[in-house]
């Protein structure tokens, strides 16, 4: 299987993540990519190619232009204000405040455009987010042209990014941008299957009222797990989109047999939908040793479900999302991809 990647993703290396009341070194770190690349080479998965650079192409089809401009200028504006640390939001248009005004003040806008406080921004964040998006587009074009599977080694991840909000380590929604790109190339029905431990709230929000892109997510129960405020089973879409969002919230401690049942159900629904393209939001934070998650998948389970995905018989784009057991992230990601190739 071909992998698409560029070193520009590593321009994102923030110093701080707000975690347990402390600023810690971010879980979503550049080493994740280095270890996955090393494993791709060691396992001879296939060639690694650079994506074409496409500027903002694809971004404004999904994201709000004022949001994009905010992200593009955030670091320099923050620097101009003379702050010592990295931008981290500290106030939001929370339930008792107004959400229909965008403040002029930078901290006010930071809260307006953020959905969570763990994700700080650094100098290279915007360029890395564009590179990550270009990787997703290149992997999608590869699959549209040649069928089979391709892997977009994206970083930063995308599935928490909503139309005009960043958070959960995500800025641009790579899977949504890839799905819209495929639609624009004439693919009538696209399915996005999100197997990351966390609910893909951004992807769900973007396609919630649409019937041309089906979104299915298997994740930790949001009553107990991030992002807490979306991802319940009764969220099934609205208007034309009713029935085209599928959520499988699972209890902490969920093991592979139970998780696999949810996957089989989701794949049956994707086939009944008549998907012509499958985009997999591939987070491997379902791994038992993941430091911020609570499912119990083992490394060999990733190979098994890679094979199951292949048997769905669809052209398939894999886009990296989460996974923070850094030592094993290469093995787990490549197990899915080689499981698919062997399936
Ligand atoms: C913040 C947790 C962010 C989760 C990010 C992630 N405490 N999403 O892996 O898939
Ligand atoms: Zn995750």
PDB file of C-alpha atoms in Angstrom, residues 4-149:
ATOM      1  CA  UNK A   4       1.521   9.787   1.562  1.00  0.00           C
ATOM      2  CA  UNK A   5       3.530  11.969   3.896  1.00  0.00           C
ATOM      3  CA  UNK A   6       5.573  15.153   4.104  1.00  0.00           C
ATOM      4  CA  UNK A   7       7.943  16.383   6.817  1.00  0.00           C
ATOM      5  CA  UNK A   8       6.011  19.678   6.995  1.00  0.00           C
ATOM      6  CA  UNK A   9       3.635  17.923   9.397  1.00  0.00           C
ATOM      7  CA  UNK A  10       6.483  18.123  11.928  1.00  0.00           C
ATOM      8  CA  UNK A  11       6.274  21.922  11.915  1.00  0.00           C
ATOM      9  CA  UNK A  12       3.641  21.306  14.548  1.00  0.00           C
ATOM     10  CA  UNK A  13       5.510  20.795  17.798  1.00  0.00           C
ATOM     11  CA  UNK A  14       3.776  22.706  20.595  1.00  0.00           C
ATOM     12  CA  UNK A  15       5.405  22.694  24.010  1.00  0.00           C
ATOM     13  CA  UNK A  16       2.289  22.501  26.127  1.00  0.00           C
ATOM     14  CA  UNK A  17      -0.917  20.541  26.626  1.00  0.00           C
ATOM     15  CA  UNK A  18      -3.258  21.259  29.526  1.00  0.00           C
ATOM     16  CA  UNK A  19      -3.714  17.833  31.140  1.00  0.00           C
ATOM     17  CA  UNK A  20      -4.781  17.076  34.693  1.00  0.00           C
ATOM     18  CA  UNK A  21      -4.283  20.688  35.727  1.00  0.00           C
ATOM     19  CA  UNK A  22      -0.693  20.765  34.477  1.00  0.00           C
ATOM     20  CA  UNK A  23       1.052  21.800  31.291  1.00  0.00           C
ATOM     21  CA  UNK A  24       2.619  18.605  29.951  1.00  0.00           C
ATOM     22  CA  UNK A  25       4.459  17.704  26.750  1.00  0.00           C
ATOM     23  CA  UNK A  26       1.666  17.057  24.216  1.00  0.00           C
ATOM     24  CA  UNK A  27       0.603  13.441  23.671  1.00  0.00           C
ATOM     25  CA  UNK A  28       0.117  14.262  19.987  1.00  0.00           C
ATOM     26  CA  UNK A  29       3.847  14.596  19.232  1.00  0.00           C
ATOM     27  CA  UNK A  30       6.147  14.456  16.161  1.00  0.00           C
ATOM     28  CA  UNK A  31       7.674  11.142  17.309  1.00  0.00           C
ATOM     29  CA  UNK A  32       4.385   9.419  16.453  1.00  0.00           C
ATOM     30  CA  UNK A  33       5.059   9.998  12.766  1.00  0.00           C
ATOM     31  CA  UNK A  34       8.728   8.994  12.961  1.00  0.00           C
ATOM     32  CA  UNK A  35       7.820   5.664  14.551  1.00  0.00           C
ATOM     33  CA  UNK A  36       5.076   4.947  12.013  1.00  0.00           C
ATOM     34  CA  UNK A  37       7.439   5.748   9.123  1.00  0.00           C
ATOM     35  CA  UNK A  38      10.126   3.479  10.576  1.00  0.00           C
ATOM     36  CA  UNK A  39       7.621   0.635  10.836  1.00  0.00           C
ATOM     37  CA  UNK A  40       6.342   1.213   7.284  1.00  0.00           C
ATOM     38  CA  UNK A  41       9.928   0.771   6.061  1.00  0.00           C
ATOM     39  CA  UNK A  42      10.714  -2.180   8.361  1.00  0.00           C
ATOM     40  CA  UNK A  43       7.540  -4.015   7.298  1.00  0.00           C
ATOM     41  CA  UNK A  44       8.060  -3.103   3.603  1.00  0.00           C
ATOM     42  CA  UNK A  45       4.484  -1.854   3.432  1.00  0.00           C
ATOM     43  CA  UNK A  46       5.198   0.074   0.239  1.00  0.00           C
ATOM     44  CA  UNK A  47       6.447   3.367  -1.130  1.00  0.00           C
ATOM     45  CA  UNK A  48       6.116   6.658   0.783  1.00  0.00           C
ATOM     46  CA  UNK A  49       5.297   9.615  -1.492  1.00  0.00           C
ATOM     47  CA  UNK A  50       5.188  13.381  -0.999  1.00  0.00           C
ATOM     48  CA  UNK A  51       1.793  14.964  -1.613  1.00  0.00           C
ATOM     49  CA  UNK A  52       1.370  17.797  -4.070  1.00  0.00           C
ATOM     50  CA  UNK A  53       1.108  21.175  -2.246  1.00  0.00           C
ATOM     51  CA  UNK A  54      -2.318  22.732  -2.850  1.00  0.00           C
ATOM     52  CA  UNK A  55      -2.489  25.832  -0.654  1.00  0.00           C
ATOM     53  CA  UNK A  56      -5.992  26.259   0.732  1.00  0.00           C
ATOM     54  CA  UNK A  57      -7.591  23.903  -1.830  1.00  0.00           C
ATOM     55  CA  UNK A  58     -10.298  21.854  -0.169  1.00  0.00           C
ATOM     56  CA  UNK A  59     -10.236  23.787   3.106  1.00  0.00           C
ATOM     57  CA  UNK A  60     -12.873  26.430   2.385  1.00  0.00           C
ATOM     58  CA  UNK A  61     -15.316  23.820   1.056  1.00  0.00           C
ATOM     59  CA  UNK A  62     -15.507  22.534   4.645  1.00  0.00           C
ATOM     60  CA  UNK A  63     -14.309  25.293   6.984  1.00  0.00           C
ATOM     61  CA  UNK A  64     -15.520  28.827   7.658  1.00  0.00           C
ATOM     62  CA  UNK A  65     -13.255  31.444   6.033  1.00  0.00           C
ATOM     63  CA  UNK A  66     -13.058  33.644   9.159  1.00  0.00           C
ATOM     64  CA  UNK A  67     -12.009  30.569  11.166  1.00  0.00           C
ATOM     65  CA  UNK A  68      -9.276  29.759   8.643  1.00  0.00           C
ATOM     66  CA  UNK A  69      -8.009  33.350   8.707  1.00  0.00           C
ATOM     67  CA  UNK A  70      -8.063  33.302  12.515  1.00  0.00           C
ATOM     68  CA  UNK A  71      -5.865  30.169  12.538  1.00  0.00           C
ATOM     69  CA  UNK A  72      -3.531  31.553   9.883  1.00  0.00           C
ATOM     70  CA  UNK A  73      -2.816  34.733  11.877  1.00  0.00           C
ATOM     71  CA  UNK A  74      -3.179  33.443  15.453  1.00  0.00           C
ATOM     72  CA  UNK A  75       0.487  32.834  16.188  1.00  0.00           C
ATOM     73  CA  UNK A  76       1.721  36.196  14.881  1.00  0.00           C
ATOM     74  CA  UNK A  77      -1.108  38.061  16.630  1.00  0.00           C
ATOM     75  CA  UNK A  78      -0.376  36.229  19.873  1.00  0.00           C
ATOM     76  CA  UNK A  79       3.324  37.061  19.558  1.00  0.00           C
ATOM     77  CA  UNK A  80       2.481  40.708  18.852  1.00  0.00           C
ATOM     78  CA  UNK A  81       0.578  40.815  22.150  1.00  0.00           C
ATOM     79  CA  UNK A  82       3.779  39.710  23.887  1.00  0.00           C
ATOM     80  CA  UNK A  83       2.548  36.564  25.667  1.00  0.00           C
ATOM     81  CA  UNK A  84       5.162  34.212  27.102  1.00  0.00           C
ATOM     82  CA  UNK A  85       3.377  30.931  26.471  1.00  0.00           C
ATOM     83  CA  UNK A  86       1.389  29.334  23.680  1.00  0.00           C
ATOM     84  CA  UNK A  87      -2.212  30.267  22.855  1.00  0.00           C
ATOM     85  CA  UNK A  88      -4.578  28.172  25.006  1.00  0.00           C
ATOM     86  CA  UNK A  89      -8.222  29.248  25.299  1.00  0.00           C
ATOM     87  CA  UNK A  90      -9.487  30.221  28.728  1.00  0.00           C
ATOM     88  CA  UNK A  91     -13.067  31.444  28.124  1.00  0.00           C
ATOM     89  CA  UNK A  92     -15.848  30.239  25.834  1.00  0.00           C
ATOM     90  CA  UNK A  93     -19.325  31.338  24.743  1.00  0.00           C
ATOM     91  CA  UNK A  94     -20.574  28.807  27.316  1.00  0.00           C
ATOM     92  CA  UNK A  95     -24.263  27.980  27.837  1.00  0.00           C
ATOM     93  CA  UNK A  96     -25.189  31.105  29.780  1.00  0.00           C
ATOM     94  CA  UNK A  97     -23.332  33.522  27.474  1.00  0.00           C
ATOM     95  CA  UNK A  98     -23.967  34.734  23.926  1.00  0.00           C
ATOM     96  CA  UNK A  99     -22.626  32.603  21.100  1.00  0.00           C
ATOM     97  CA  UNK A 100     -23.702  34.876  18.258  1.00  0.00           C
ATOM     98  CA  UNK A 101     -21.022  37.565  18.634  1.00  0.00           C
ATOM     99  CA  UNK A 102     -17.381  37.140  17.629  1.00  0.00           C
ATOM    100  CA  UNK A 103     -15.291  39.299  19.965  1.00  0.00           C
ATOM    101  CA  UNK A 104     -12.516  41.538  18.628  1.00  0.00           C
ATOM    102  CA  UNK A 105     -10.151  40.634  21.446  1.00  0.00           C
ATOM    103  CA  UNK A 106      -7.766  37.774  20.554  1.00  0.00           C
ATOM    104  CA  UNK A 107      -8.433  35.767  23.720  1.00  0.00           C
ATOM    105  CA  UNK A 108     -12.158  36.185  23.094  1.00  0.00           C
ATOM    106  CA  UNK A 109     -11.781  34.915  19.537  1.00  0.00           C
ATOM    107  CA  UNK A 110      -9.568  32.057  20.726  1.00  0.00           C
ATOM    108  CA  UNK A 111     -12.399  30.763  22.923  1.00  0.00           C
ATOM    109  CA  UNK A 112     -14.941  31.352  20.168  1.00  0.00           C
ATOM    110  CA  UNK A 113     -13.008  29.193  17.697  1.00  0.00           C
ATOM    111  CA  UNK A 114     -11.889  26.495  20.181  1.00  0.00           C
ATOM    112  CA  UNK A 115     -13.931  23.593  21.517  1.00  0.00           C
ATOM    113  CA  UNK A 116     -11.445  22.448  24.159  1.00  0.00           C
ATOM    114  CA  UNK A 117      -8.373  23.695  26.044  1.00  0.00           C
ATOM    115  CA  UNK A 118      -5.803  20.918  25.628  1.00  0.00           C
ATOM    116  CA  UNK A 119      -4.747  21.991  22.139  1.00  0.00           C
ATOM    117  CA  UNK A 120      -2.225  24.821  22.164  1.00  0.00           C
ATOM    118  CA  UNK A 121      -0.990  26.447  18.985  1.00  0.00           C
ATOM    119  CA  UNK A 122       2.655  26.915  17.922  1.00  0.00           C
ATOM    120  CA  UNK A 123       4.424  28.792  15.115  1.00  0.00           C
ATOM    121  CA  UNK A 124       4.170  25.983  12.545  1.00  0.00           C
ATOM    122  CA  UNK A 125       0.672  24.768  13.332  1.00  0.00           C
ATOM    123  CA  UNK A 126      -1.086  26.333  10.355  1.00  0.00           C
ATOM    124  CA  UNK A 127       1.465  25.084   7.801  1.00  0.00           C
ATOM    125  CA  UNK A 128       1.404  21.605   9.342  1.00  0.00           C
ATOM    126  CA  UNK A 129      -2.410  21.539   9.210  1.00  0.00           C
ATOM    127  CA  UNK A 130      -2.281  22.464   5.503  1.00  0.00           C
ATOM    128  CA  UNK A 131       0.304  19.728   4.888  1.00  0.00           C
ATOM    129  CA  UNK A 132      -1.869  17.209   6.715  1.00  0.00           C
ATOM    130  CA  UNK A 133      -4.814  18.192   4.508  1.00  0.00           C
ATOM    131  CA  UNK A 134      -2.639  17.836   1.360  1.00  0.00           C
ATOM    132  CA  UNK A 135      -1.691  14.325   2.502  1.00  0.00           C
ATOM    133  CA  UNK A 136      -5.381  13.428   2.821  1.00  0.00           C
ATOM    134  CA  UNK A 137      -6.132  14.797  -0.657  1.00  0.00           C
ATOM    135  CA  UNK A 138      -3.198  12.927  -2.221  1.00  0.00           C
ATOM    136  CA  UNK A 139      -4.233   9.620  -0.643  1.00  0.00           C
ATOM    137  CA  UNK A 140      -7.796  10.191  -1.841  1.00  0.00           C
ATOM    138  CA  UNK A 141      -6.686  10.971  -5.413  1.00  0.00           C
ATOM    139  CA  UNK A 142      -4.555   7.814  -5.420  1.00  0.00           C
ATOM    140  CA  UNK A 143      -7.546   5.651  -4.463  1.00  0.00           C
ATOM    141  CA  UNK A 144      -9.917   7.430  -6.856  1.00  0.00           C
ATOM    142  CA  UNK A 145      -7.486   6.830  -9.729  1.00  0.00           C
ATOM    143  CA  UNK A 146      -6.347   3.291  -8.933  1.00  0.00           C
ATOM    144  CA  UNK A 147      -8.780   1.734  -6.430  1.00  0.00           C
ATOM    145  CA  UNK A 148      -7.479  -0.419  -3.568  1.00  0.00           C
ATOM    146  CA  UNK A 149      -6.165   1.285  -0.471  1.00  0.00           C
TER     147      UNK A 149
END
